[in-house]
mmCIF file of C-alpha atoms in Angstrom:
data_model
loop_
_atom_site.group_PDB
_atom_site.id
_atom_site.type_symbol
_atom_site.label_atom_id
_atom_site.label_comp_id
_atom_site.label_asym_id
_atom_site.label_seq_id
_atom_site.Cartn_x
_atom_site.Cartn_y
_atom_site.Cartn_z
ATOM 1 C CA UNK S 1 41.254 63.662 20.526
ATOM 2 C CA UNK S 2 44.210 65.480 18.986
ATOM 3 C CA UNK S 3 46.613 66.890 21.540
ATOM 4 C CA UNK S 4 47.183 70.593 21.090
ATOM 5 C CA UNK S 5 50.782 71.429 20.275
ATOM 6 C CA UNK S 6 52.647 73.946 22.376
ATOM 7 C CA UNK S 7 52.549 77.396 20.834
ATOM 8 C CA UNK S 8 55.946 78.389 19.487
ATOM 9 C CA UNK S 9 56.870 82.037 19.925
ATOM 10 C CA UNK S 10 56.714 84.326 16.901
ATOM 11 C CA UNK S 11 59.808 86.045 18.243
ATOM 12 C CA UNK S 12 62.865 83.861 18.842
ATOM 13 C CA UNK S 13 63.776 82.862 22.383
ATOM 14 C CA UNK S 14 66.341 85.237 23.802
ATOM 15 C CA UNK S 15 69.215 84.595 26.181
ATOM 16 C CA UNK S 16 69.379 86.002 29.701
ATOM 17 C CA UNK S 17 71.788 88.758 28.594
ATOM 18 C CA UNK S 18 69.574 89.655 25.628
ATOM 19 C CA UNK S 19 66.468 89.905 27.871
ATOM 20 C CA UNK S 20 68.261 92.053 30.461
ATOM 21 C CA UNK S 21 69.788 94.188 27.703
ATOM 22 C CA UNK S 22 66.400 94.631 26.023
ATOM 23 C CA UNK S 23 64.813 95.630 29.354
ATOM 24 C CA UNK S 24 67.594 98.128 29.996
ATOM 25 C CA UNK S 25 67.454 99.547 26.459
ATOM 26 C CA UNK S 26 63.652 99.808 26.578
ATOM 27 C CA UNK S 27 63.832 101.577 29.943
ATOM 28 C CA UNK S 28 66.390 104.075 28.590
ATOM 29 C CA UNK S 29 64.323 104.732 25.443
ATOM 30 C CA UNK S 30 61.121 105.254 27.458
ATOM 31 C CA UNK S 31 62.947 107.590 29.858
ATOM 32 C CA UNK S 32 64.354 109.622 26.948
ATOM 33 C CA UNK S 33 60.898 109.885 25.338
ATOM 34 C CA UNK S 34 59.455 110.953 28.705
ATOM 35 C CA UNK S 35 62.170 113.575 29.262
ATOM 36 C CA UNK S 36 61.783 114.977 25.735
ATOM 37 C CA UNK S 37 58.010 115.125 26.170
ATOM 38 C CA UNK S 38 58.412 117.015 29.418
ATOM 39 C CA UNK S 39 60.943 119.377 27.867
ATOM 40 C CA UNK S 40 58.850 120.222 24.802
ATOM 41 C CA UNK S 41 55.397 119.743 26.326
ATOM 42 C CA UNK S 42 53.289 122.272 28.174
ATOM 43 C CA UNK S 43 52.191 120.172 31.167
ATOM 44 C CA UNK S 44 53.521 119.106 34.546
ATOM 45 C CA UNK S 45 54.195 115.722 36.069
ATOM 46 C CA UNK S 46 52.327 114.248 38.988
ATOM 47 C CA UNK S 47 54.288 114.629 42.232
ATOM 48 C CA UNK S 48 56.717 111.972 43.465
ATOM 49 C CA UNK S 49 55.832 112.361 47.113
ATOM 50 C CA UNK S 50 57.496 109.629 49.180
ATOM 51 C CA UNK S 51 55.104 109.213 52.098
ATOM 52 C CA UNK S 52 54.042 106.154 54.066
ATOM 53 C CA UNK S 53 50.368 106.352 53.117
ATOM 54 C CA UNK S 54 50.937 106.368 49.337
ATOM 55 C CA UNK S 55 53.756 103.834 49.618
ATOM 56 C CA UNK S 56 51.415 101.427 51.421
ATOM 57 C CA UNK S 57 48.650 102.220 48.929
ATOM 58 C CA UNK S 58 51.017 101.322 46.056
ATOM 59 C CA UNK S 59 52.016 98.059 47.768
ATOM 60 C CA UNK S 60 48.374 97.182 48.421
ATOM 61 C CA UNK S 61 47.434 98.017 44.836
ATOM 62 C CA UNK S 62 50.275 95.793 43.607
ATOM 63 C CA UNK S 63 48.925 92.877 45.648
ATOM 64 C CA UNK S 64 45.386 93.599 44.408
ATOM 65 C CA UNK S 65 46.463 93.616 40.724
ATOM 66 C CA UNK S 66 48.443 90.408 41.259
ATOM 67 C CA UNK S 67 45.445 88.698 42.894
ATOM 68 C CA UNK S 68 43.154 89.913 40.117
ATOM 69 C CA UNK S 69 45.634 88.585 37.556
ATOM 70 C CA UNK S 70 45.706 85.201 39.299
ATOM 71 C CA UNK S 71 41.905 85.103 39.352
ATOM 72 C CA UNK S 72 41.764 86.010 35.651
ATOM 73 C CA UNK S 73 44.476 83.434 34.913
ATOM 74 C CA UNK S 74 42.343 80.696 36.493
ATOM 75 C CA UNK S 75 39.072 81.669 34.812
ATOM 76 C CA UNK S 76 40.039 82.867 31.323
ATOM 77 C CA UNK S 77 41.759 80.151 29.281
ATOM 78 C CA UNK S 78 42.813 82.480 26.445
ATOM 79 C CA UNK S 79 44.480 84.834 28.929
ATOM 80 C CA UNK S 80 46.221 81.933 30.676
ATOM 81 C CA UNK S 81 47.700 80.701 27.368
ATOM 82 C CA UNK S 82 48.645 84.216 26.353
ATOM 83 C CA UNK S 83 50.245 85.011 29.728
ATOM 84 C CA UNK S 84 52.173 81.719 29.776
ATOM 85 C CA UNK S 85 53.444 82.392 26.264
ATOM 86 C CA UNK S 86 54.539 85.949 27.125
ATOM 87 C CA UNK S 87 56.074 84.996 30.475
ATOM 88 C CA UNK S 88 57.920 82.029 29.027
ATOM 89 C CA UNK S 89 59.568 84.240 26.414
ATOM 90 C CA UNK S 90 60.479 86.912 28.984
ATOM 91 C CA UNK S 91 61.073 84.952 32.210
ATOM 92 C CA UNK S 92 62.404 81.548 31.230
ATOM 93 C CA UNK S 93 66.023 82.699 30.653
ATOM 94 C CA UNK S 94 66.114 84.865 33.805
ATOM 95 C CA UNK S 95 67.424 83.836 37.216
ATOM 96 C CA UNK S 96 65.631 84.742 40.442
ATOM 97 C CA UNK S 97 67.922 87.744 41.202
ATOM 98 C CA UNK S 98 67.174 89.088 37.693
ATOM 99 C CA UNK S 99 63.546 89.551 38.760
ATOM 100 C CA UNK S 100 64.674 92.610 40.745
ATOM 101 C CA UNK S 101 65.410 94.331 37.419
ATOM 102 C CA UNK S 102 62.166 93.013 35.922
ATOM 103 C CA UNK S 103 60.344 94.951 38.623
ATOM 104 C CA UNK S 104 62.421 98.111 38.761
ATOM 105 C CA UNK S 105 63.197 98.908 35.118
ATOM 106 C CA UNK S 106 59.675 98.643 33.639
ATOM 107 C CA UNK S 107 58.065 99.874 36.845
ATOM 108 C CA UNK S 108 59.988 103.143 36.759
ATOM 109 C CA UNK S 109 60.291 103.828 33.030
ATOM 110 C CA UNK S 110 56.815 102.697 31.929
ATOM 111 C CA UNK S 111 55.086 104.558 34.754
ATOM 112 C CA UNK S 112 57.050 107.727 34.060
ATOM 113 C CA UNK S 113 56.043 107.606 30.391
ATOM 114 C CA UNK S 114 52.467 106.300 30.466
ATOM 115 C CA UNK S 115 51.159 107.667 33.777
ATOM 116 C CA UNK S 116 53.686 110.427 34.412
ATOM 117 C CA UNK S 117 53.887 112.046 30.982
ATOM 118 C CA UNK S 118 51.180 110.696 28.660
ATOM 119 C CA UNK S 119 48.297 110.932 31.148
ATOM 120 C CA UNK S 120 48.753 114.647 31.992
ATOM 121 C CA UNK S 121 49.778 115.498 28.401
ATOM 122 C CA UNK S 122 46.446 114.127 27.164
ATOM 123 C CA UNK S 123 44.459 116.051 29.754
ATOM 124 C CA UNK S 124 44.210 113.764 32.803
ATOM 125 C CA UNK S 125 40.635 112.789 31.929
ATOM 126 C CA UNK S 126 38.831 109.598 30.851
ATOM 127 C CA UNK S 127 40.132 109.930 27.282
ATOM 128 C CA UNK S 128 43.683 110.272 28.600
ATOM 129 C CA UNK S 129 43.196 107.182 30.768
ATOM 130 C CA UNK S 130 41.908 105.123 27.821
ATOM 131 C CA UNK S 131 44.533 106.267 25.286
ATOM 132 C CA UNK S 132 47.506 105.932 27.666
ATOM 133 C CA UNK S 133 46.247 102.515 28.824
ATOM 134 C CA UNK S 134 45.786 101.280 25.241
ATOM 135 C CA UNK S 135 49.346 102.377 24.432
ATOM 136 C CA UNK S 136 50.551 100.563 27.564
ATOM 137 C CA UNK S 137 48.666 97.431 26.485
ATOM 138 C CA UNK S 138 50.101 97.544 22.971
ATOM 139 C CA UNK S 139 53.613 97.791 24.448
ATOM 140 C CA UNK S 140 53.029 94.263 25.801
ATOM 141 C CA UNK S 141 52.083 92.837 22.390
ATOM 142 C CA UNK S 142 54.497 90.088 21.359
ATOM 143 C CA UNK S 143 52.648 88.107 18.698
ATOM 144 C CA UNK S 144 49.432 87.773 16.735
ATOM 145 C CA UNK S 145 47.828 85.484 19.341
ATOM 146 C CA UNK S 146 48.666 87.761 22.255
ATOM 147 C CA UNK S 147 45.484 89.869 22.234
ATOM 148 C CA UNK S 148 44.284 88.523 25.649
ATOM 149 C CA UNK S 149 47.529 89.660 27.279
ATOM 150 C CA UNK S 150 47.235 93.060 25.579
ATOM 151 C CA UNK S 151 43.666 93.390 26.892
ATOM 152 C CA UNK S 152 44.837 92.495 30.393
ATOM 153 C CA UNK S 153 47.761 94.964 30.242
ATOM 154 C CA UNK S 154 45.321 97.667 29.073
ATOM 155 C CA UNK S 155 43.048 96.984 32.061
ATOM 156 C CA UNK S 156 46.041 97.131 34.412
ATOM 157 C CA UNK S 157 47.061 100.389 32.715
ATOM 158 C CA UNK S 158 43.639 101.842 33.524
ATOM 159 C CA UNK S 159 43.908 100.786 37.181
ATOM 160 C CA UNK S 160 47.365 102.361 37.414
ATOM 161 C CA UNK S 161 46.196 105.527 35.633
ATOM 162 C CA UNK S 162 43.287 106.001 38.030
ATOM 163 C CA UNK S 163 45.616 105.445 40.992
ATOM 164 C CA UNK S 164 47.770 108.324 39.720
ATOM 165 C CA UNK S 165 44.729 110.540 39.102
ATOM 166 C CA UNK S 166 43.094 109.883 42.476
ATOM 167 C CA UNK S 167 46.257 110.311 44.555
ATOM 168 C CA UNK S 168 48.120 112.843 42.414
ATOM 169 C CA UNK S 169 51.233 110.869 43.292
ATOM 170 C CA UNK S 170 53.201 108.932 40.654
ATOM 171 C CA UNK S 171 54.760 106.893 43.463
ATOM 172 C CA UNK S 172 51.527 104.853 43.796
ATOM 173 C CA UNK S 173 51.474 103.342 40.265
ATOM 174 C CA UNK S 174 55.275 102.953 40.273
ATOM 175 C CA UNK S 175 55.237 100.901 43.468
ATOM 176 C CA UNK S 176 52.157 98.934 42.352
ATOM 177 C CA UNK S 177 53.811 98.111 39.005
ATOM 178 C CA UNK S 178 57.065 97.008 40.662
ATOM 179 C CA UNK S 179 55.265 94.845 43.241
ATOM 180 C CA UNK S 180 53.019 93.270 40.583
ATOM 181 C CA UNK S 181 56.007 92.392 38.388
ATOM 182 C CA UNK S 182 57.975 90.972 41.317
ATOM 183 C CA UNK S 183 55.202 88.807 42.741
ATOM 184 C CA UNK S 184 53.783 87.492 39.463
ATOM 185 C CA UNK S 185 57.217 86.715 37.995
ATOM 186 C CA UNK S 186 58.355 85.024 41.218
ATOM 187 C CA UNK S 187 55.279 82.777 41.346
ATOM 188 C CA UNK S 188 55.609 81.939 37.641
ATOM 189 C CA UNK S 189 59.263 80.943 38.155
ATOM 190 C CA UNK S 190 58.361 78.846 41.227
ATOM 191 C CA UNK S 191 55.637 77.051 39.259
ATOM 192 C CA UNK S 192 58.178 76.256 36.528
ATOM 193 C CA UNK S 193 60.694 74.957 39.094
ATOM 194 C CA UNK S 194 58.071 72.679 40.668
ATOM 195 C CA UNK S 195 57.013 71.394 37.212
ATOM 196 C CA UNK S 196 60.649 70.473 36.446
ATOM 197 C CA UNK S 197 61.000 68.530 39.732
ATOM 198 C CA UNK S 198 57.937 66.357 39.010
#
């Protein structure tokens, strides 16, 4: 039996500073696009109501998405390979304190653009959910063999979009996104640390 070689990334490995800089630059670009869309568009944002109920709902949703991701990771081999590839490129150079930024920057900027701006701009209906979620999934594309990760990100985008629609509060998907990024990246890093010690 021929041993399968480890998939090499189609994009070169980046340093810690390059990853953090790319996250910061991406967040700024997404925020600018969101602000311009709001300025020139004829629609309004979901509220940003900071209340305990929606905060807890966002935290719970973050744990649910993380658990669903773990379940999918165990059952779907193509997704597991795709997720490991993506996370290795993004997470490997980062330290544990850097994971704070990995939660906050995408969680705020991506939710503002995809659920805050794109969803209401497209009509806040099923078509808007699908289109905004597909765009969110494509944002996570990092190579020709990454389609399982794109599919997963699209599904997560739909969950986050419906959370915004049902609650009318952008805080819910923002918190869920941040929590999901924090927990999944932390567990991935811990698994890598334990693999190194063996």
